[in-house]
Amino acid sequence: MFDIGWTELMVIACVAIIVVGPKDLPRMLRTLGQTLGKMRRMSREFQSTFNDALREAEQQADIADMKKQVEDAANFNPLGDLKKSIEEDAAQKASRPMTTKPASASAEKAPEKPDPAETDGSSAEAPPAVAQAETASSPAKKPVTEDVKA
């Protein structure tokens, strides 16, 4: 950590023996160890207090999120939401002017094309109004193509 080698430690030990003296050196080292232990305990206590405060803040945030979810669930009204969406759709349809008839309405009102076998031969083709109604009600058919592998 401090990049102190054995030679530096030997120099520090020699200076401590000379300055403090050999009789008081063990008492000084014991006091130094106790002081370092107290500092470590204080730092651990501070860190644990900080972590507890952080956990409590996270729990408060989680509790607030849960409260919001419960309130949203309590306000859940599927029938009311469905009625509201139907009313909105009806209001939009009423505000839009209807220029053309929907394809499904023209298909319901158009008479069916007579079968050639059932007709007495007097009319070989369907009247033009019926042909136009059928083409308007049926979607454009796309030709079916097959992929040919060579």
PDB file of N, CA and C in Angstrom, residues 34-101:
ATOM      1  N   GLN A  34      -4.229  -0.378  20.056  1.00  0.00           N
ATOM      2  CA  GLN A  34      -5.571  -0.081  20.557  1.00  0.00           C
ATOM      3  C   GLN A  34      -6.181   1.118  19.836  1.00  0.00           C
ATOM      4  N   THR A  35      -5.365   2.119  19.578  1.00  0.00           N
ATOM      5  CA  THR A  35      -5.851   3.311  18.876  1.00  0.00           C
ATOM      6  C   THR A  35      -6.274   2.959  17.447  1.00  0.00           C
ATOM      7  N   LEU A  36      -5.456   2.135  16.766  1.00  0.00           N
ATOM      8  CA  LEU A  36      -5.820   1.708  15.408  1.00  0.00           C
ATOM      9  C   LEU A  36      -7.107   0.883  15.427  1.00  0.00           C
ATOM     10  N   GLY A  37      -7.279   0.034  16.440  1.00  0.00           N
ATOM     11  CA  GLY A  37      -8.511  -0.757  16.568  1.00  0.00           C
ATOM     12  C   GLY A  37      -9.732   0.125  16.759  1.00  0.00           C
ATOM     13  N   LYS A  38      -9.602   1.169  17.605  1.00  0.00           N
ATOM     14  CA  LYS A  38     -10.715   2.105  17.810  1.00  0.00           C
ATOM     15  C   LYS A  38     -11.066   2.832  16.519  1.00  0.00           C
ATOM     16  N   MET A  39     -10.038   3.234  15.780  1.00  0.00           N
ATOM     17  CA  MET A  39     -10.287   3.940  14.507  1.00  0.00           C
ATOM     18  C   MET A  39     -11.003   3.027  13.511  1.00  0.00           C
ATOM     19  N   ARG A  40     -10.604   1.758  13.459  1.00  0.00           N
ATOM     20  CA  ARG A  40     -11.263   0.818  12.551  1.00  0.00           C
ATOM     21  C   ARG A  40     -12.721   0.588  12.959  1.00  0.00           C
ATOM     22  N   ARG A  41     -12.962   0.444  14.275  1.00  0.00           N
ATOM     23  CA  ARG A  41     -14.338   0.260  14.747  1.00  0.00           C
ATOM     24  C   ARG A  41     -15.206   1.471  14.407  1.00  0.00           C
ATOM     25  N   MET A  42     -14.648   2.663  14.588  1.00  0.00           N
ATOM     26  CA  MET A  42     -15.408   3.880  14.260  1.00  0.00           C
ATOM     27  C   MET A  42     -15.710   3.951  12.767  1.00  0.00           C
ATOM     28  N   SER A  43     -14.732   3.591  11.946  1.00  0.00           N
ATOM     29  CA  SER A  43     -14.963   3.648  10.501  1.00  0.00           C
ATOM     30  C   SER A  43     -16.006   2.601  10.092  1.00  0.00           C
ATOM     31  N   ARG A  44     -15.945   1.389  10.704  1.00  0.00           N
ATOM     32  CA  ARG A  44     -16.954   0.361  10.424  1.00  0.00           C
ATOM     33  C   ARG A  44     -18.344   0.820  10.859  1.00  0.00           C
ATOM     34  N   GLU A  45     -18.422   1.448  12.015  1.00  0.00           N
ATOM     35  CA  GLU A  45     -19.703   1.938  12.523  1.00  0.00           C
ATOM     36  C   GLU A  45     -20.265   3.031  11.617  1.00  0.00           C
ATOM     37  N   PHE A  46     -19.397   3.936  11.182  1.00  0.00           N
ATOM     38  CA  PHE A  46     -19.838   4.998  10.259  1.00  0.00           C
ATOM     39  C   PHE A  46     -20.329   4.397   8.955  1.00  0.00           C
ATOM     40  N   GLN A  47     -19.571   3.426   8.429  1.00  0.00           N
ATOM     41  CA  GLN A  47     -19.951   2.798   7.165  1.00  0.00           C
ATOM     42  C   GLN A  47     -21.272   2.041   7.309  1.00  0.00           C
ATOM     43  N   SER A  48     -21.459   1.325   8.421  1.00  0.00           N
ATOM     44  CA  SER A  48     -22.712   0.592   8.605  1.00  0.00           C
ATOM     45  C   SER A  48     -23.898   1.551   8.760  1.00  0.00           C
ATOM     46  N   THR A  49     -23.687   2.667   9.460  1.00  0.00           N
ATOM     47  CA  THR A  49     -24.753   3.666   9.605  1.00  0.00           C
ATOM     48  C   THR A  49     -25.118   4.252   8.249  1.00  0.00           C
ATOM     49  N   PHE A  50     -24.110   4.546   7.456  1.00  0.00           N
ATOM     50  CA  PHE A  50     -24.349   5.082   6.111  1.00  0.00           C
ATOM     51  C   PHE A  50     -25.099   4.065   5.250  1.00  0.00           C
ATOM     52  N   ASN A  51     -24.689   2.787   5.307  1.00  0.00           N
ATOM     53  CA  ASN A  51     -25.366   1.740   4.526  1.00  0.00           C
ATOM     54  C   ASN A  51     -26.808   1.550   4.988  1.00  0.00           C
ATOM     55  N   ASP A  52     -27.043   1.632   6.310  1.00  0.00           N
ATOM     56  CA  ASP A  52     -28.409   1.519   6.817  1.00  0.00           C
ATOM     57  C   ASP A  52     -29.289   2.663   6.318  1.00  0.00           C
ATOM     58  N   ALA A  53     -28.738   3.868   6.330  1.00  0.00           N
ATOM     59  CA  ALA A  53     -29.496   5.020   5.824  1.00  0.00           C
ATOM     60  C   ALA A  53     -29.802   4.856   4.339  1.00  0.00           C
ATOM     61  N   LEU A  54     -28.841   4.328   3.599  1.00  0.00           N
ATOM     62  CA  LEU A  54     -29.039   4.103   2.171  1.00  0.00           C
ATOM     63  C   LEU A  54     -30.117   3.044   1.937  1.00  0.00           C
ATOM     64  N   ARG A  55     -30.076   1.948   2.691  1.00  0.00           N
ATOM     65  CA  ARG A  55     -31.104   0.905   2.571  1.00  0.00           C
ATOM     66  C   ARG A  55     -32.488   1.440   2.923  1.00  0.00           C
ATOM     67  N   GLU A  56     -32.543   2.263   3.960  1.00  0.00           N
ATOM     68  CA  GLU A  56     -33.831   2.837   4.373  1.00  0.00           C
ATOM     69  C   GLU A  56     -34.396   3.743   3.282  1.00  0.00           C
ATOM     70  N   ALA A  57     -33.525   4.525   2.648  1.00  0.00           N
ATOM     71  CA  ALA A  57     -33.978   5.393   1.556  1.00  0.00           C
ATOM     72  C   ALA A  57     -34.479   4.556   0.388  1.00  0.00           C
ATOM     73  N   GLU A  58     -33.794   3.455   0.088  1.00  0.00           N
ATOM     74  CA  GLU A  58     -34.246   2.574  -0.992  1.00  0.00           C
ATOM     75  C   GLU A  58     -35.591   1.945  -0.649  1.00  0.00           C
ATOM     76  N   GLN A  59     -35.765   1.551   0.622  1.00  0.00           N
ATOM     77  CA  GLN A  59     -37.038   0.972   1.037  1.00  0.00           C
ATOM     78  C   GLN A  59     -38.164   1.995   0.932  1.00  0.00           C
ATOM     79  N   GLN A  60     -37.882   3.242   1.295  1.00  0.00           N
ATOM     80  CA  GLN A  60     -38.892   4.289   1.179  1.00  0.00           C
ATOM     81  C   GLN A  60     -39.284   4.480  -0.283  1.00  0.00           C
ATOM     82  N   ALA A  61     -38.286   4.443  -1.181  1.00  0.00           N
ATOM     83  CA  ALA A  61     -38.584   4.586  -2.606  1.00  0.00           C
ATOM     84  C   ALA A  61     -39.407   3.396  -3.086  1.00  0.00           C
ATOM     85  N   ASP A  62     -39.055   2.181  -2.626  1.00  0.00           N
ATOM     86  CA  ASP A  62     -39.823   1.003  -3.008  1.00  0.00           C
ATOM     87  C   ASP A  62     -41.246   1.072  -2.467  1.00  0.00           C
ATOM     88  N   ILE A  63     -41.383   1.556  -1.243  1.00  0.00           N
ATOM     89  CA  ILE A  63     -42.713   1.683  -0.646  1.00  0.00           C
ATOM     90  C   ILE A  63     -43.548   2.694  -1.430  1.00  0.00           C
ATOM     91  N   ALA A  64     -42.921   3.781  -1.856  1.00  0.00           N
ATOM     92  CA  ALA A  64     -43.651   4.781  -2.643  1.00  0.00           C
ATOM     93  C   ALA A  64     -44.098   4.185  -3.975  1.00  0.00           C
ATOM     94  N   ASP A  65     -43.229   3.389  -4.611  1.00  0.00           N
ATOM     95  CA  ASP A  65     -43.609   2.732  -5.866  1.00  0.00           C
ATOM     96  C   ASP A  65     -44.758   1.753  -5.648  1.00  0.00           C
ATOM     97  N   MET A  66     -44.683   0.997  -4.544  1.00  0.00           N
ATOM     98  CA  MET A  66     -45.752   0.037  -4.247  1.00  0.00           C
ATOM     99  C   MET A  66     -47.071   0.753  -3.987  1.00  0.00           C
ATOM    100  N   LYS A  67     -47.025   1.879  -3.276  1.00  0.00           N
ATOM    101  CA  LYS A  67     -48.242   2.644  -3.023  1.00  0.00           C
ATOM    102  C   LYS A  67     -48.863   3.118  -4.325  1.00  0.00           C
ATOM    103  N   LYS A  68     -48.023   3.576  -5.236  1.00  0.00           N
ATOM    104  CA  LYS A  68     -48.524   4.049  -6.527  1.00  0.00           C
ATOM    105  C   LYS A  68     -49.176   2.905  -7.292  1.00  0.00           C
ATOM    106  N   GLN A  69     -48.550   1.719  -7.274  1.00  0.00           N
ATOM    107  CA  GLN A  69     -49.117   0.566  -7.965  1.00  0.00           C
ATOM    108  C   GLN A  69     -50.449   0.156  -7.341  1.00  0.00           C
ATOM    109  N   VAL A  70     -50.540   0.197  -6.021  1.00  0.00           N
ATOM    110  CA  VAL A  70     -51.794  -0.154  -5.347  1.00  0.00           C
ATOM    111  C   VAL A  70     -52.881   0.854  -5.700  1.00  0.00           C
ATOM    112  N   GLU A  71     -52.528   2.134  -5.730  1.00  0.00           N
ATOM    113  CA  GLU A  71     -53.518   3.153  -6.090  1.00  0.00           C
ATOM    114  C   GLU A  71     -53.979   2.974  -7.533  1.00  0.00           C
ATOM    115  N   ASP A  72     -53.046   2.643  -8.431  1.00  0.00           N
ATOM    116  CA  ASP A  72     -53.424   2.396  -9.820  1.00  0.00           C
ATOM    117  C   ASP A  72     -54.343   1.182  -9.917  1.00  0.00           C
ATOM    118  N   ALA A  73     -54.049   0.149  -9.136  1.00  0.00           N
ATOM    119  CA  ALA A  73     -54.886  -1.048  -9.152  1.00  0.00           C
ATOM    120  C   ALA A  73     -56.267  -0.755  -8.549  1.00  0.00           C
ATOM    121  N   ALA A  74     -56.317   0.100  -7.553  1.00  0.00           N
ATOM    122  CA  ALA A  74     -57.599   0.442  -6.937  1.00  0.00           C
ATOM    123  C   ALA A  74     -58.460   1.262  -7.895  1.00  0.00           C
ATOM    124  N   ASN A  75     -57.843   2.051  -8.746  1.00  0.00           N
ATOM    125  CA  ASN A  75     -58.579   2.884  -9.703  1.00  0.00           C
ATOM    126  C   ASN A  75     -58.885   2.134 -10.990  1.00  0.00           C
ATOM    127  N   PHE A  76     -58.572   0.856 -11.063  1.00  0.00           N
ATOM    128  CA  PHE A  76     -58.799   0.069 -12.274  1.00  0.00           C
ATOM    129  C   PHE A  76     -60.277  -0.239 -12.406  1.00  0.00           C
ATOM    130  N   ASN A  77     -60.866   0.218 -13.510  1.00  0.00           N
ATOM    131  CA  ASN A  77     -62.285   0.012 -13.767  1.00  0.00           C
ATOM    132  C   ASN A  77     -62.425  -0.396 -15.227  1.00  0.00           C
ATOM    133  N   PRO A  78     -62.372  -1.699 -15.525  1.00  0.00           N
ATOM    134  CA  PRO A  78     -62.401  -2.108 -16.933  1.00  0.00           C
ATOM    135  C   PRO A  78     -63.706  -1.745 -17.635  1.00  0.00           C
ATOM    136  N   LEU A  79     -64.818  -1.845 -16.946  1.00  0.00           N
ATOM    137  CA  LEU A  79     -66.099  -1.522 -17.569  1.00  0.00           C
ATOM    138  C   LEU A  79     -66.180  -0.033 -17.892  1.00  0.00           C
ATOM    139  N   GLY A  80     -65.746   0.804 -16.949  1.00  0.00           N
ATOM    140  CA  GLY A  80     -65.752   2.251 -17.187  1.00  0.00           C
ATOM    141  C   GLY A  80     -64.803   2.640 -18.310  1.00  0.00           C
ATOM    142  N   ASP A  81     -63.625   1.987 -18.356  1.00  0.00           N
ATOM    143  CA  ASP A  81     -62.684   2.270 -19.425  1.00  0.00           C
ATOM    144  C   ASP A  81     -63.243   1.862 -20.776  1.00  0.00           C
ATOM    145  N   LEU A  82     -63.941   0.730 -20.813  1.00  0.00           N
ATOM    146  CA  LEU A  82     -64.545   0.257 -22.054  1.00  0.00           C
ATOM    147  C   LEU A  82     -65.640   1.211 -22.525  1.00  0.00           C
ATOM    148  N   LYS A  83     -66.479   1.654 -21.598  1.00  0.00           N
ATOM    149  CA  LYS A  83     -67.539   2.606 -21.955  1.00  0.00           C
ATOM    150  C   LYS A  83     -66.939   3.909 -22.476  1.00  0.00           C
ATOM    151  N   LYS A  84     -65.896   4.359 -21.838  1.00  0.00           N
ATOM    152  CA  LYS A  84     -65.257   5.611 -22.249  1.00  0.00           C
ATOM    153  C   LYS A  84     -64.675   5.487 -23.648  1.00  0.00           C
ATOM    154  N   SER A  85     -64.017   4.361 -23.942  1.00  0.00           N
ATOM    155  CA  SER A  85     -63.440   4.194 -25.278  1.00  0.00           C
ATOM    156  C   SER A  85     -64.527   4.082 -26.338  1.00  0.00           C
ATOM    157  N   ILE A  86     -65.653   3.438 -26.010  1.00  0.00           N
ATOM    158  CA  ILE A  86     -66.765   3.339 -26.968  1.00  0.00           C
ATOM    159  C   ILE A  86     -67.352   4.719 -27.231  1.00  0.00           C
ATOM    160  N   GLU A  87     -67.522   5.505 -26.186  1.00  0.00           N
ATOM    161  CA  GLU A  87     -68.050   6.862 -26.356  1.00  0.00           C
ATOM    162  C   GLU A  87     -67.108   7.727 -27.183  1.00  0.00           C
ATOM    163  N   GLU A  88     -65.804   7.571 -26.969  1.00  0.00           N
ATOM    164  CA  GLU A  88     -64.832   8.343 -27.758  1.00  0.00           C
ATOM    165  C   GLU A  88     -64.885   7.948 -29.224  1.00  0.00           C
ATOM    166  N   ASP A  89     -64.998   6.629 -29.501  1.00  0.00           N
ATOM    167  CA  ASP A  89     -65.092   6.173 -30.885  1.00  0.00           C
ATOM    168  C   ASP A  89     -66.367   6.694 -31.543  1.00  0.00           C
ATOM    169  N   ALA A  90     -67.469   6.678 -30.810  1.00  0.00           N
ATOM    170  CA  ALA A  90     -68.728   7.178 -31.355  1.00  0.00           C
ATOM    171  C   ALA A  90     -68.634   8.674 -31.634  1.00  0.00           C
ATOM    172  N   ALA A  91     -67.979   9.407 -30.748  1.00  0.00           N
ATOM    173  CA  ALA A  91     -67.820  10.847 -30.954  1.00  0.00           C
ATOM    174  C   ALA A  91     -66.939  11.127 -32.166  1.00  0.00           C
ATOM    175  N   GLN A  92     -65.914  10.338 -32.374  1.00  0.00           N
ATOM    176  CA  GLN A  92     -65.042  10.525 -33.539  1.00  0.00           C
ATOM    177  C   GLN A  92     -65.797  10.203 -34.824  1.00  0.00           C
ATOM    178  N   LYS A  93     -66.586   9.144 -34.809  1.00  0.00           N
ATOM    179  CA  LYS A  93     -67.346   8.789 -36.009  1.00  0.00           C
ATOM    180  C   LYS A  93     -68.399   9.842 -36.314  1.00  0.00           C
ATOM    181  N   ALA A  94     -68.999  10.423 -35.280  1.00  0.00           N
ATOM    182  CA  ALA A  94     -70.028  11.444 -35.483  1.00  0.00           C
ATOM    183  C   ALA A  94     -69.408  12.738 -36.013  1.00  0.00           C
ATOM    184  N   SER A  95     -68.190  13.027 -35.605  1.00  0.00           N
ATOM    185  CA  SER A  95     -67.562  14.266 -36.056  1.00  0.00           C
ATOM    186  C   SER A  95     -67.021  14.150 -37.479  1.00  0.00           C
ATOM    187  N   ARG A  96     -66.753  12.935 -37.948  1.00  0.00           N
ATOM    188  CA  ARG A  96     -66.272  12.718 -39.309  1.00  0.00           C
ATOM    189  C   ARG A  96     -67.451  12.625 -40.268  1.00  0.00           C
ATOM    190  N   PRO A  97     -67.435  13.409 -41.371  1.00  0.00           N
ATOM    191  CA  PRO A  97     -68.522  13.257 -42.347  1.00  0.00           C
ATOM    192  C   PRO A  97     -68.320  11.969 -43.140  1.00  0.00           C
ATOM    193  N   MET A  98     -69.416  11.245 -43.349  1.00  0.00           N
ATOM    194  CA  MET A  98     -69.330   9.980 -44.067  1.00  0.00           C
ATOM    195  C   MET A  98     -69.548  10.264 -45.544  1.00  0.00           C
ATOM    196  N   THR A  99     -68.511  10.085 -46.386  1.00  0.00           N
ATOM    197  CA  THR A  99     -68.604  10.378 -47.813  1.00  0.00           C
ATOM    198  C   THR A  99     -68.930   9.142 -48.623  1.00  0.00           C
ATOM    199  N   THR A 100     -68.439   7.992 -48.230  1.00  0.00           N
ATOM    200  CA  THR A 100     -68.717   6.768 -48.976  1.00  0.00           C
ATOM    201  C   THR A 100     -69.250   5.722 -48.024  1.00  0.00           C
ATOM    202  N   LYS A 101     -69.970   4.780 -48.596  1.00  0.00           N
ATOM    203  CA  LYS A 101     -70.484   3.699 -47.787  1.00  0.00           C
ATOM    204  C   LYS A 101     -69.364   2.702 -47.524  1.00  0.00           C
TER     205      LYS A 101
END
